[in-house]
Coordinates of C-alpha atoms in Angstrom, one line a residue:
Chain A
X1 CA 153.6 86.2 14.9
X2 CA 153.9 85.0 11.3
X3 CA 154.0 88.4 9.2
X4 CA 154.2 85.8 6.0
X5 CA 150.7 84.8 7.1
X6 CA 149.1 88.1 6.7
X7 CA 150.2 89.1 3.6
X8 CA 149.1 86.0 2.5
X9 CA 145.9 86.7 3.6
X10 CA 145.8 90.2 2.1
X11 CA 146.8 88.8 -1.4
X12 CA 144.4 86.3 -1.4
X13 CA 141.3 88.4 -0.2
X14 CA 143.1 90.9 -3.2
X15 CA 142.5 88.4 -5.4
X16 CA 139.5 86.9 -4.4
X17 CA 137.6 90.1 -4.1
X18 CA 139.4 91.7 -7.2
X19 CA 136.0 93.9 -8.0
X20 CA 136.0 95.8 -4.7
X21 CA 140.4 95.9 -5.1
X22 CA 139.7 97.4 -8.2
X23 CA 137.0 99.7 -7.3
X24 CA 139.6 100.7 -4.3
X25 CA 142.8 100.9 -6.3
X26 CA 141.1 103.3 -9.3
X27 CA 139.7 105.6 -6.8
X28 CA 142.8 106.1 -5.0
X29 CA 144.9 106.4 -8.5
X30 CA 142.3 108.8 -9.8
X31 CA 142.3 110.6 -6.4
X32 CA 146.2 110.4 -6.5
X33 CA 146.6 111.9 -10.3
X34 CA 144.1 114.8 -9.7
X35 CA 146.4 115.5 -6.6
X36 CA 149.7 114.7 -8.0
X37 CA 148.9 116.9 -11.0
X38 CA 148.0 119.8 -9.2
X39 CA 150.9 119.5 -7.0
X40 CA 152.9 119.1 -10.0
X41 CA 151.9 122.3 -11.3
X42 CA 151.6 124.1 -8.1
X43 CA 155.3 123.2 -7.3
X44 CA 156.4 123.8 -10.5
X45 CA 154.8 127.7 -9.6
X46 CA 156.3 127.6 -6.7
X47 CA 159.7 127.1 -8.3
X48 CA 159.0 129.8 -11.0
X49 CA 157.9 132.0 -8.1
X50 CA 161.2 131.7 -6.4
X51 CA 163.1 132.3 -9.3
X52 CA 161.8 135.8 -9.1
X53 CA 161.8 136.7 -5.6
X54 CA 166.2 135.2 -5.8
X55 CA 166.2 137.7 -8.6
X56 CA 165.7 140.3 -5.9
X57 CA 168.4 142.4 -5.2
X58 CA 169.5 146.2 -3.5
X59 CA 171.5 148.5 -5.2
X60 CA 173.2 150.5 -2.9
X61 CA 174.9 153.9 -4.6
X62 CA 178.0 155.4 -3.2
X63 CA 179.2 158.7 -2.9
X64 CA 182.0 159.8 -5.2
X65 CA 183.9 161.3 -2.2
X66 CA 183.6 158.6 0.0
X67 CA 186.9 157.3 0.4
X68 CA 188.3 153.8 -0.4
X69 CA 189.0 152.1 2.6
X70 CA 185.7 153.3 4.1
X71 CA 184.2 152.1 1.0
X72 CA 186.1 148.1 1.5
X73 CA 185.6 148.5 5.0
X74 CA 181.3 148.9 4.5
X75 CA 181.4 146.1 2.1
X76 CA 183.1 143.5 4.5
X77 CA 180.7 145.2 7.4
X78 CA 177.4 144.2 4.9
X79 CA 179.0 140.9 4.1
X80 CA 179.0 140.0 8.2
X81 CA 175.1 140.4 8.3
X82 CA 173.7 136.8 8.2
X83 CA 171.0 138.1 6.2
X84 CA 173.6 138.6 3.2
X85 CA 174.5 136.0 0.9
X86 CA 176.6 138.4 -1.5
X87 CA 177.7 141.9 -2.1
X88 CA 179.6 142.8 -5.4
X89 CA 181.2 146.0 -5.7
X90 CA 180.9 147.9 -8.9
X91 CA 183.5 150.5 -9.5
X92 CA 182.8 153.9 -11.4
X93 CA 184.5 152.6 -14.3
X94 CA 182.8 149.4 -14.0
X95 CA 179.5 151.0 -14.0
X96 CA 180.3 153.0 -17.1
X97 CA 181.4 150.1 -19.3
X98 CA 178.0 148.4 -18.5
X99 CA 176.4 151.4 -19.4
X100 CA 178.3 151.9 -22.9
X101 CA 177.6 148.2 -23.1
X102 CA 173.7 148.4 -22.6
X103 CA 173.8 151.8 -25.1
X104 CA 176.1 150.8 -27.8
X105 CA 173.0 151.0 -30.6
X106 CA 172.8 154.7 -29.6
X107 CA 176.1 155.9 -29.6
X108 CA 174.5 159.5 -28.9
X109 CA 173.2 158.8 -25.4
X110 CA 177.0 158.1 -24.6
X111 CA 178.8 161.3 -26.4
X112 CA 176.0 163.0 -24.3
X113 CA 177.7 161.9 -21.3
X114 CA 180.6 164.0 -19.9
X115 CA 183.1 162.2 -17.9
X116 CA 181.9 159.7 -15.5
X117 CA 178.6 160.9 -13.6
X118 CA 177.5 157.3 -12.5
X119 CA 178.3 156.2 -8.9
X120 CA 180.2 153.0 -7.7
X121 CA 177.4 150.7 -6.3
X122 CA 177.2 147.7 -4.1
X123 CA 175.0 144.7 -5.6
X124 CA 173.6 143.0 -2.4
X125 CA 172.0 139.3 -2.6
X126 CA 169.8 138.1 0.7
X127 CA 170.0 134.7 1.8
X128 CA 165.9 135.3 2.0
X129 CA 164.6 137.9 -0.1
X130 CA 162.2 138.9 2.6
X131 CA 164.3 140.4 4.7
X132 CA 165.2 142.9 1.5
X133 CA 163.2 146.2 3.4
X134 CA 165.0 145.0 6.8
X135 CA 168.3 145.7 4.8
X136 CA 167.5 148.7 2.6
X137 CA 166.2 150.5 5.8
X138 CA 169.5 149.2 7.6
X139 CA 171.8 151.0 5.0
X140 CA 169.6 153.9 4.4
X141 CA 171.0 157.1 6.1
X142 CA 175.2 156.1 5.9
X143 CA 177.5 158.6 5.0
X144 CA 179.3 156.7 2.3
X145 CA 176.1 155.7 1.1
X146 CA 174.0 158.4 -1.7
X147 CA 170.6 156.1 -2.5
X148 CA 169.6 152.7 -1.9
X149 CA 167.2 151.2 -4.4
X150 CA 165.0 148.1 -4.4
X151 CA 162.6 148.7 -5.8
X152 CA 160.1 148.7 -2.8
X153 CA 156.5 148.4 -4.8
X154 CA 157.9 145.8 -6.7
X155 CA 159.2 143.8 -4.2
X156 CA 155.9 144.0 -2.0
X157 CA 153.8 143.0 -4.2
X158 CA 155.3 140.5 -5.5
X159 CA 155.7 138.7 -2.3
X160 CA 151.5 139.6 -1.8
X161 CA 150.9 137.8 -4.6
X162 CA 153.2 134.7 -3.9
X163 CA 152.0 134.7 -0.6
X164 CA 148.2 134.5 -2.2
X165 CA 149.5 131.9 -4.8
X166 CA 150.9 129.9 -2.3
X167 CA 147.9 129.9 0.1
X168 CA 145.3 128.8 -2.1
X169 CA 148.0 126.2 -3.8
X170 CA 148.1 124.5 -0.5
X171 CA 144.5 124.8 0.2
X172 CA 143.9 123.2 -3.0
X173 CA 145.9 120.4 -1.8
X174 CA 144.4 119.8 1.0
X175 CA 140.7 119.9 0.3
X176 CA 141.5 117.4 -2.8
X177 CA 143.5 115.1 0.1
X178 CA 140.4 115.0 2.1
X179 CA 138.2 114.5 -1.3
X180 CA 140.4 111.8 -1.9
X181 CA 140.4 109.9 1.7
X182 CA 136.8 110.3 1.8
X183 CA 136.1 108.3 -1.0
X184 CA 138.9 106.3 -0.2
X185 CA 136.9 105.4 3.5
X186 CA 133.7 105.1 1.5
X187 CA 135.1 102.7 -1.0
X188 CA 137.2 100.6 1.6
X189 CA 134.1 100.6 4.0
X190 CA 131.8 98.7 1.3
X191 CA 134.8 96.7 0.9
X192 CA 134.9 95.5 4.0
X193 CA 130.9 95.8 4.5
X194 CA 130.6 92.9 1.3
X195 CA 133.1 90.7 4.4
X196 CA 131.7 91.4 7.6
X197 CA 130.7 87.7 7.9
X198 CA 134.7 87.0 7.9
X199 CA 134.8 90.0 10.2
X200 CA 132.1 88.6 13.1
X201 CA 133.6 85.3 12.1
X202 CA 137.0 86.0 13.3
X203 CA 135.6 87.9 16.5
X204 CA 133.3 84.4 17.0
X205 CA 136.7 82.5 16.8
X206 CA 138.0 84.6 19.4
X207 CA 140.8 86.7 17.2
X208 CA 142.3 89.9 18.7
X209 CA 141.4 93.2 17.0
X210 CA 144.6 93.9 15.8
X211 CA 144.6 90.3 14.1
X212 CA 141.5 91.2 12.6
X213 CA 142.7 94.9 11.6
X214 CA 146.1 93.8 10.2
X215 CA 145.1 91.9 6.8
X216 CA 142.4 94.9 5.9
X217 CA 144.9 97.2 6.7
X218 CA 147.6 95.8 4.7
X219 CA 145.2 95.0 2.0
X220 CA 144.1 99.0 2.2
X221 CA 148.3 99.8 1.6
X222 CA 148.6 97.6 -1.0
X223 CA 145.4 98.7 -2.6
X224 CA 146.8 102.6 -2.1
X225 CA 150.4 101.4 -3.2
X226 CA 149.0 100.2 -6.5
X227 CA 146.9 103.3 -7.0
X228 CA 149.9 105.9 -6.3
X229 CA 152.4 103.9 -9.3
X230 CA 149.3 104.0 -11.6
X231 CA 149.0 107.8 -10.9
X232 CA 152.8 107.9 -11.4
X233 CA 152.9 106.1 -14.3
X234 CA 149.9 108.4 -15.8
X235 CA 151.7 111.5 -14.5
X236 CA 155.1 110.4 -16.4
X237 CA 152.9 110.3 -19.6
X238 CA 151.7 114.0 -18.8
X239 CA 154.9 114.9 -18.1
X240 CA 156.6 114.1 -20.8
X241 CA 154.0 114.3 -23.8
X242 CA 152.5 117.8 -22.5
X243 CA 154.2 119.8 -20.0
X244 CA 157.5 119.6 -21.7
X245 CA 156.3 121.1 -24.8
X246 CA 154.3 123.8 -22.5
X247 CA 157.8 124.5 -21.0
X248 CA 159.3 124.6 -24.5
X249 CA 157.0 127.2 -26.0
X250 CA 157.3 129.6 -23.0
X251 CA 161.0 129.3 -22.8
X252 CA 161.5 132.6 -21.8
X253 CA 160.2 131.4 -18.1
X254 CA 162.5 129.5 -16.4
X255 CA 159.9 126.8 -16.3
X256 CA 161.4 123.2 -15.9
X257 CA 158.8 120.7 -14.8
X258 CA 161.6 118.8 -14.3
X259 CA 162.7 115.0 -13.3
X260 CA 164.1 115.9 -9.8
X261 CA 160.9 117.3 -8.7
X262 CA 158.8 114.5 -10.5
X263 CA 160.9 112.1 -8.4
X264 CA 160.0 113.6 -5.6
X265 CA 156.6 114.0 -6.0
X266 CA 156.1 110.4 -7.0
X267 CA 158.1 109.6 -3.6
X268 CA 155.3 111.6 -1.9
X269 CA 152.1 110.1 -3.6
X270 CA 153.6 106.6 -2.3
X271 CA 153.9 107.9 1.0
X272 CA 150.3 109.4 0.5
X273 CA 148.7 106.3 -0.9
X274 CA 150.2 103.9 1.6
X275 CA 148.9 106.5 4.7
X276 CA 145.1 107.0 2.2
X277 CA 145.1 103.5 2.2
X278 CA 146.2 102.3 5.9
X279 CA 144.1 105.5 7.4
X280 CA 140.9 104.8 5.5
X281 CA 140.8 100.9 6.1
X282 CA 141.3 102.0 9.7
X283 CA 138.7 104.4 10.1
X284 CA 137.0 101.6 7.7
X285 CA 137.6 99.2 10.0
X286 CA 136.5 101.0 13.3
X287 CA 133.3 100.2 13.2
X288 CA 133.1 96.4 12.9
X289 CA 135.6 95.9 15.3
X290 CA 133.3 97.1 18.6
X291 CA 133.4 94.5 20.8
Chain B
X1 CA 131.9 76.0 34.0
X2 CA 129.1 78.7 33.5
X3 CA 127.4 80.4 36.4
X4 CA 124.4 82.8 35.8
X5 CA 123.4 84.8 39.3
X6 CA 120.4 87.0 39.2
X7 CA 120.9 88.2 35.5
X8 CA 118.2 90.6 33.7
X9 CA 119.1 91.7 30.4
X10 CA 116.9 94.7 29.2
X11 CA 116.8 95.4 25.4
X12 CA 116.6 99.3 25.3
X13 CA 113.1 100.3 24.2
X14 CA 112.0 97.3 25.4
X15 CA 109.4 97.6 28.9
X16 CA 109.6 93.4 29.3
X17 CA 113.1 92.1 30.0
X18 CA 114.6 89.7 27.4
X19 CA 116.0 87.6 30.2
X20 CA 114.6 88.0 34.1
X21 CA 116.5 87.0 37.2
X22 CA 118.4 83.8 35.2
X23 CA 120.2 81.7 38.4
X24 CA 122.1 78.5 36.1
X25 CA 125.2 76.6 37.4
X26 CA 126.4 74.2 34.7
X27 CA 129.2 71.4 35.6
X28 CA 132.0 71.1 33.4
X29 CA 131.1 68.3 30.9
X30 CA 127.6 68.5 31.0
X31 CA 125.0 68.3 27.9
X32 CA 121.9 70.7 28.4
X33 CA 119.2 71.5 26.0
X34 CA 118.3 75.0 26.3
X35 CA 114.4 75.1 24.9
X36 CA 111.3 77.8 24.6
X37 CA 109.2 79.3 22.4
X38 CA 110.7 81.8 20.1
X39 CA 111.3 85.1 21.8
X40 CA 112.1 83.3 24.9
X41 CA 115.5 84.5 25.4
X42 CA 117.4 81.3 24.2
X43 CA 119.6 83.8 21.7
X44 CA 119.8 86.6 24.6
X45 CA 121.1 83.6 26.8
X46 CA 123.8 83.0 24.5
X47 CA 124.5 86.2 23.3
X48 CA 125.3 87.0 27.7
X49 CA 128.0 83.7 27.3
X50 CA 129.7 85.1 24.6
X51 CA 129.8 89.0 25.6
X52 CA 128.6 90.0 23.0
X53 CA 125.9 92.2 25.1
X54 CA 126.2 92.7 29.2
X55 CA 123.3 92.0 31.3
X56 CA 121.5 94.8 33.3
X57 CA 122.2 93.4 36.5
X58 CA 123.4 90.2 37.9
X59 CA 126.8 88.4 37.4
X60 CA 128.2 85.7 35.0
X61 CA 130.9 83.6 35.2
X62 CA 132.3 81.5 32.1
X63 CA 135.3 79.0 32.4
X64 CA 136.2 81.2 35.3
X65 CA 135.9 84.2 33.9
X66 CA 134.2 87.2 35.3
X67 CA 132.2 88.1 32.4
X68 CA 131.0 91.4 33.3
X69 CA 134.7 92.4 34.7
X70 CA 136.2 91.7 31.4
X71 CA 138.2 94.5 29.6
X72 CA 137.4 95.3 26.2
X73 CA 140.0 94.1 24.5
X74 CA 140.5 90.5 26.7
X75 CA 137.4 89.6 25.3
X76 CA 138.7 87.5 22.7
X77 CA 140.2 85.3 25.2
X78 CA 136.9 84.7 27.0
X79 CA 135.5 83.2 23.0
X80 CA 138.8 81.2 23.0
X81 CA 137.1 78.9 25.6
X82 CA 133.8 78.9 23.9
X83 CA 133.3 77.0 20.3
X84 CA 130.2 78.1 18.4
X85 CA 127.8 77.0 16.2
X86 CA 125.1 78.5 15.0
X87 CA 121.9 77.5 12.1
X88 CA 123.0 79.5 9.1
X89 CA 126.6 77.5 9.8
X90 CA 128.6 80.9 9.4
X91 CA 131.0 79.9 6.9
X92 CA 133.3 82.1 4.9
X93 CA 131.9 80.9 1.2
X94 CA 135.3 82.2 -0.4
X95 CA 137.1 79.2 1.3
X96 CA 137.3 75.7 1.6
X97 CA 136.5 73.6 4.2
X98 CA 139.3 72.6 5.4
X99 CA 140.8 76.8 4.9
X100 CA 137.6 77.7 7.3
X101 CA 138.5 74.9 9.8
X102 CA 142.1 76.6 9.8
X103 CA 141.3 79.7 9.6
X104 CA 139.9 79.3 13.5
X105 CA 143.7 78.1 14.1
X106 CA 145.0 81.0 12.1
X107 CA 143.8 83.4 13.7
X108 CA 144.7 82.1 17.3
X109 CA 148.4 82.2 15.8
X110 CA 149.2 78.9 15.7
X111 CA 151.6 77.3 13.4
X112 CA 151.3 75.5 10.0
X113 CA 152.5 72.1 11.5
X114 CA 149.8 72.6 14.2
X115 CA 147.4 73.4 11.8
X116 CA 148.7 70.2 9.5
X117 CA 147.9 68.0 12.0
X118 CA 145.3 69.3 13.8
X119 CA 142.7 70.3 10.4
X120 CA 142.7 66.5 8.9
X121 CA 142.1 65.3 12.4
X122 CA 139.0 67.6 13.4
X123 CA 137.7 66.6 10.0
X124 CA 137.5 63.4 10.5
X125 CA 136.1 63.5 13.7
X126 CA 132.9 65.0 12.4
X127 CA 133.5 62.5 9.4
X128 CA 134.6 64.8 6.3
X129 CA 137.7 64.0 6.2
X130 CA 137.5 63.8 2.7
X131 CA 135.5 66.9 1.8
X132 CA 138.4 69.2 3.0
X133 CA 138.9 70.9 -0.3
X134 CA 135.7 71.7 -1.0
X135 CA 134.2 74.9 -0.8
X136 CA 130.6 75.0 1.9
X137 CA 128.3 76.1 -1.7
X138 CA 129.4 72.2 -2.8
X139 CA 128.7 70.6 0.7
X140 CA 124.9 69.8 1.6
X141 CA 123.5 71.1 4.7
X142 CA 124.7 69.0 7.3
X143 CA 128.0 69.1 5.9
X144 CA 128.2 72.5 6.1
X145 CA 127.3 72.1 9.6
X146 CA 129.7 69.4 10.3
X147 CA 132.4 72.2 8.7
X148 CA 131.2 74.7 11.5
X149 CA 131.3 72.1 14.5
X150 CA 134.7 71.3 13.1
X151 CA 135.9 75.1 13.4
X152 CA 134.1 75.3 16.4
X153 CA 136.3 72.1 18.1
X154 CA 139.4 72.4 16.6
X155 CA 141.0 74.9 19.5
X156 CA 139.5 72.5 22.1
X157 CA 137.5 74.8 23.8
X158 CA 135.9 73.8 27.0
X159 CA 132.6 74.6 26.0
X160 CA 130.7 74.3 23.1
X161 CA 127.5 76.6 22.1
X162 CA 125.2 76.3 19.5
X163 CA 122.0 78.2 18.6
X164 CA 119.7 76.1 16.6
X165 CA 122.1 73.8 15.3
X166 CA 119.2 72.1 13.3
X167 CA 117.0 75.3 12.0
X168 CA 118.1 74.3 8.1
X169 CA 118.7 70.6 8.6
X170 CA 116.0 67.7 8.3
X171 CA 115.6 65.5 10.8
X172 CA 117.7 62.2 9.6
X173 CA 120.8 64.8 9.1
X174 CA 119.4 66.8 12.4
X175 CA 119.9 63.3 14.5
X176 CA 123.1 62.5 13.1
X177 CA 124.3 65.6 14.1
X178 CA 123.3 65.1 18.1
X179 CA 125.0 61.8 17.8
X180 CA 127.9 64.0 16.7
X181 CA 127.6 66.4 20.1
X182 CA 127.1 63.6 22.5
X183 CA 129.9 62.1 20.9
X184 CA 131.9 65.7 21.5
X185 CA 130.4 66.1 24.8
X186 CA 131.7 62.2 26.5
X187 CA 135.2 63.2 25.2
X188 CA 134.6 65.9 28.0
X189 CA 133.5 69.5 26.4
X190 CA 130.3 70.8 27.9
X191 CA 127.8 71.1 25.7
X192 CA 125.0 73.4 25.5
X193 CA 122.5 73.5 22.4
X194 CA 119.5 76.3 22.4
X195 CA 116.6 74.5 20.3
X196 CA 113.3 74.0 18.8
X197 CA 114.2 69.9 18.0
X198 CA 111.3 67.8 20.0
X199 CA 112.6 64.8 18.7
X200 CA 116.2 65.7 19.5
X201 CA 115.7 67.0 23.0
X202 CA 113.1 63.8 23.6
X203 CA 115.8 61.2 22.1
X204 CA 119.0 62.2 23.8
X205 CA 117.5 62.6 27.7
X206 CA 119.5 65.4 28.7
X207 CA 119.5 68.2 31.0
X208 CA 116.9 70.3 30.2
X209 CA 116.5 73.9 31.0
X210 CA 112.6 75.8 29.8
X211 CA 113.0 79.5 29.0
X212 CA 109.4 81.2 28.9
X213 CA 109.4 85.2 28.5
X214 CA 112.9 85.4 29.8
X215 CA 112.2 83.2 32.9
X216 CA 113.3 79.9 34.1
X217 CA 110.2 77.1 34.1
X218 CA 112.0 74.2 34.5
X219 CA 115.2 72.6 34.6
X220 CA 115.0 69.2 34.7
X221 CA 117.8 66.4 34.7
X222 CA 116.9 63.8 32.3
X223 CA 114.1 66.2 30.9
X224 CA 112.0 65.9 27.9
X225 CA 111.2 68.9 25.1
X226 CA 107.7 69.5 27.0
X227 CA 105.7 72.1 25.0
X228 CA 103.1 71.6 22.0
X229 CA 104.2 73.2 18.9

């Protein structure tokens, strides 16, 4: 079949029945900004979120009389768990110069000190922080080992609030995805409802459905393609003239709202609009086309 | 070419059948007038040939087609063999003549040298062939009508149907356009028009086949319109 032939077809009826394409195309790039902005935000969350949870770490205090090797051979034994990413080992002496470091503006806190009473410590990093009580519990009990701390309460509720963030992020999403293809159906249905004549036409001349379907459905991409690069193009300008300052003046958050993600959100609301715009002129479409 | 036996379409809601125990055998290249009253069941009748309803009960038969056997989506090649015509013409107004005579190609898949040399030709057999790049809200009536015989006839379909043909037309332009189907029909297409034309039906001395309340009342061979308006 000649492919050239139906986009023909859909740029002319584009063109021909420019009020309905532009009726079409706003409400799927107002549809797509709402989304794309929420998503923008919401991601950007979701990045600051797991920022916090990496920062999760256990501290794992060791016994003064447990001896070296023991001590070297626990830290390659931690190391082999696949939960691990990293475990740094933090000598006695270590542990004191940090702590002379941190305490330097009160140089009685460290004369108050006699000798060396802080421990040698393991720093342990997880691949996934959520396997940091798994872990802890794992190492709790050892005979080299005198406390392990990380900071439990902390740690649990901040993953019952990221959880709860995340949740109704994604629920967001997806009601304003529906929102979106609803109007998206209703707007691409009166569309084709202003052209069922060409529709009962084409049936009368004895075309096959999918001949019928392919030019409204290519017609319905097009329309959603358009509509996803305007909400790009109005999301760059948010982007750039407003978040970037947000993220400036709270710098102390490792916000970044930054180009990699907005790249890969605009390659999503393309994906979107094209599927908004081929699903709705299908379900669109469904109707006319019984036989 | 089309074989009605026993068919009885029922509209729902309806206690009277539309159409009631229809037996029609028509040859391939006949002419017929189908005639009757309004609510007679002329449009039913066509409505069966084209699937776009089933009957109740009986069986139909189109170009050798088992009508009522016909899946869904083969239905489009069942209208392939049938070119139709109707009174309000049925033209797409975004598109010129000659573009609505094409489209009919277009859709069928055919190629643009086809569809070069076929469009001019068709034209000019209903005698527009200079009116092609108009669009039907600058063509008169007939015109317009000539456009949709012309879309109709330009996959050379077997048969050709139309409903009313002359409805919007008046009568000079109305017998024109019969000379134009009998013209269409002795190059060998079977012809059936549905109408309310006396003078058409009583000039041409066709077949003629008298629906009254979805029945049969005549079917004569040279026949005449026969009812009083």
């Amino acid at each position: 079949m000649r492919i050239s032939w139906f986009f023909k077809e859909a740029i002319i009826s584009l063109k021909r029945n420019w009020v309905m394409s532009m009726a079409a195309i706003s409400t799927v790039a107002l549809s797509l900004l709402v989304l794309g902005l929420f998503a923008f935000v919401a991601l950007t969350l979701d990045d600051l979120i797991t920022s916090f949870e990496r920062q999760v770490e256990i501290e794992v205090f060791l016994k003064d009389e447990a001896p070296f090797q023991e001590v070297q051979a626990l830290q390659e034994k931690i190391i082999s768990w696949k939960e691990v990413k990293n475990v740094k080992y933090v000598s006695k002496e270590e542990a004191l110069r940090k702590f002379k470091e941190k305490y330097k503006d009160n140089p009685e806190m460290i004369e108050a000190i006699p000798g060396n009473p802080l421990p040698a410590s393991f720093q342990i990093s997880l691949k996934n922080p959520k396997n940091v009580v798994r872990v802890a519990k794992r190492l709790e009990g050892r005979k080299e080992i005198d406390e392990v701390k990380y900071g439990q309460q902390v740690v649990e509720k901040l993953f019952a609030v990221t959880k709860v963030v995340r949740m109704i992020g994604l629920l967001f999403i997806l009601l304003l995805g529906f929102a979106s293809l609803s109007l998206i159906v209703i707007t691409i249905r009166l569309a084709i409802f202003a052209r069922r004549n060409e529709v009962s036409i084409m049936r009368l001349v004895g075309a096959s459905n999918w001949f019928i379907r392919l030019p409204f459905l290519l017609e319905g991409m097009g329309q959603g393609l358009i509509g996803a690069i305007i909400a790009i193009i109005l999301i760059h300008f948010t982007r750039v003239t407003f978040f970037e300052k947000i993220a400036k003046s709270l710098s102390f958050l490792p916000i970044s709202f930054g180009f990699d993600l907005f790249l890969k959100l605009s390659a999503s609301l393309i994906v979107a609009g094209l599927c908004i715009g081929a699903l709705g002129s299908s379900i669109a479409l469904r109707r006319f086309l019984k036989v | 070419m089309i074989k009605m036996r026993n068919v009885t379409k029922y509209y729902p809601n309806h206690s009277e059948p539309a159409l009631a125990e229809i037996n029609v055998d028509v040859e391939k290249g006949e002419f017929i007038f189908l005639v009757g009253p309004s609510g007679s069941g002329k449009t039913t009748f066509i409505r069966l040939l084209l699937r776009e309803i089933l009957p109740t009960t009986g069986e139909i038969y189109v170009a050798g087609i088992d009508v009522l056997h016909l899946r869904p989506w083969k239905v489009p090649y069942l209208r392939r063999n049938i070119g139709c015509v109707f009174q309000d013409f049925k033209l797409l107004p975004n598109k010129t003549a000659e573009e609505n005579v094409a489209f009919a190609l277009e859709v069928l898949g055919r190629s643009q040298h086809v569809i070069r040399e076929q469009v001019p030709e068709i034209l000019k057999l209903v005698g527009l062939e200079s009116q092609g790049h108009k669009f039907p809200s600058e063509l008169s009536g007939g015109e317009q009508q000539r456009i949709s015989i012309a879309r109709a006839l330009v996959n050379h379909p077997p048969i050709l149907l139309a409903d009313e043909p002359t409805g919007n037309l008046d009568p000079a332009t109305s017998l024109e356009l019969m000379a134009l189907f009998d013209r269409i029909n002795k190059m060998g297409t079977t012809v059936l028009v549905a109408t309310h034309n006396r003078e058409m039906v009583d000039s041409m001395r066709k077949r003629v086949i008298a629906l009254e309340n979805g029945r049969i009342v005549r079917d004569q061979v040279r026949g005449v319109y026969g009812y009083e308006d």
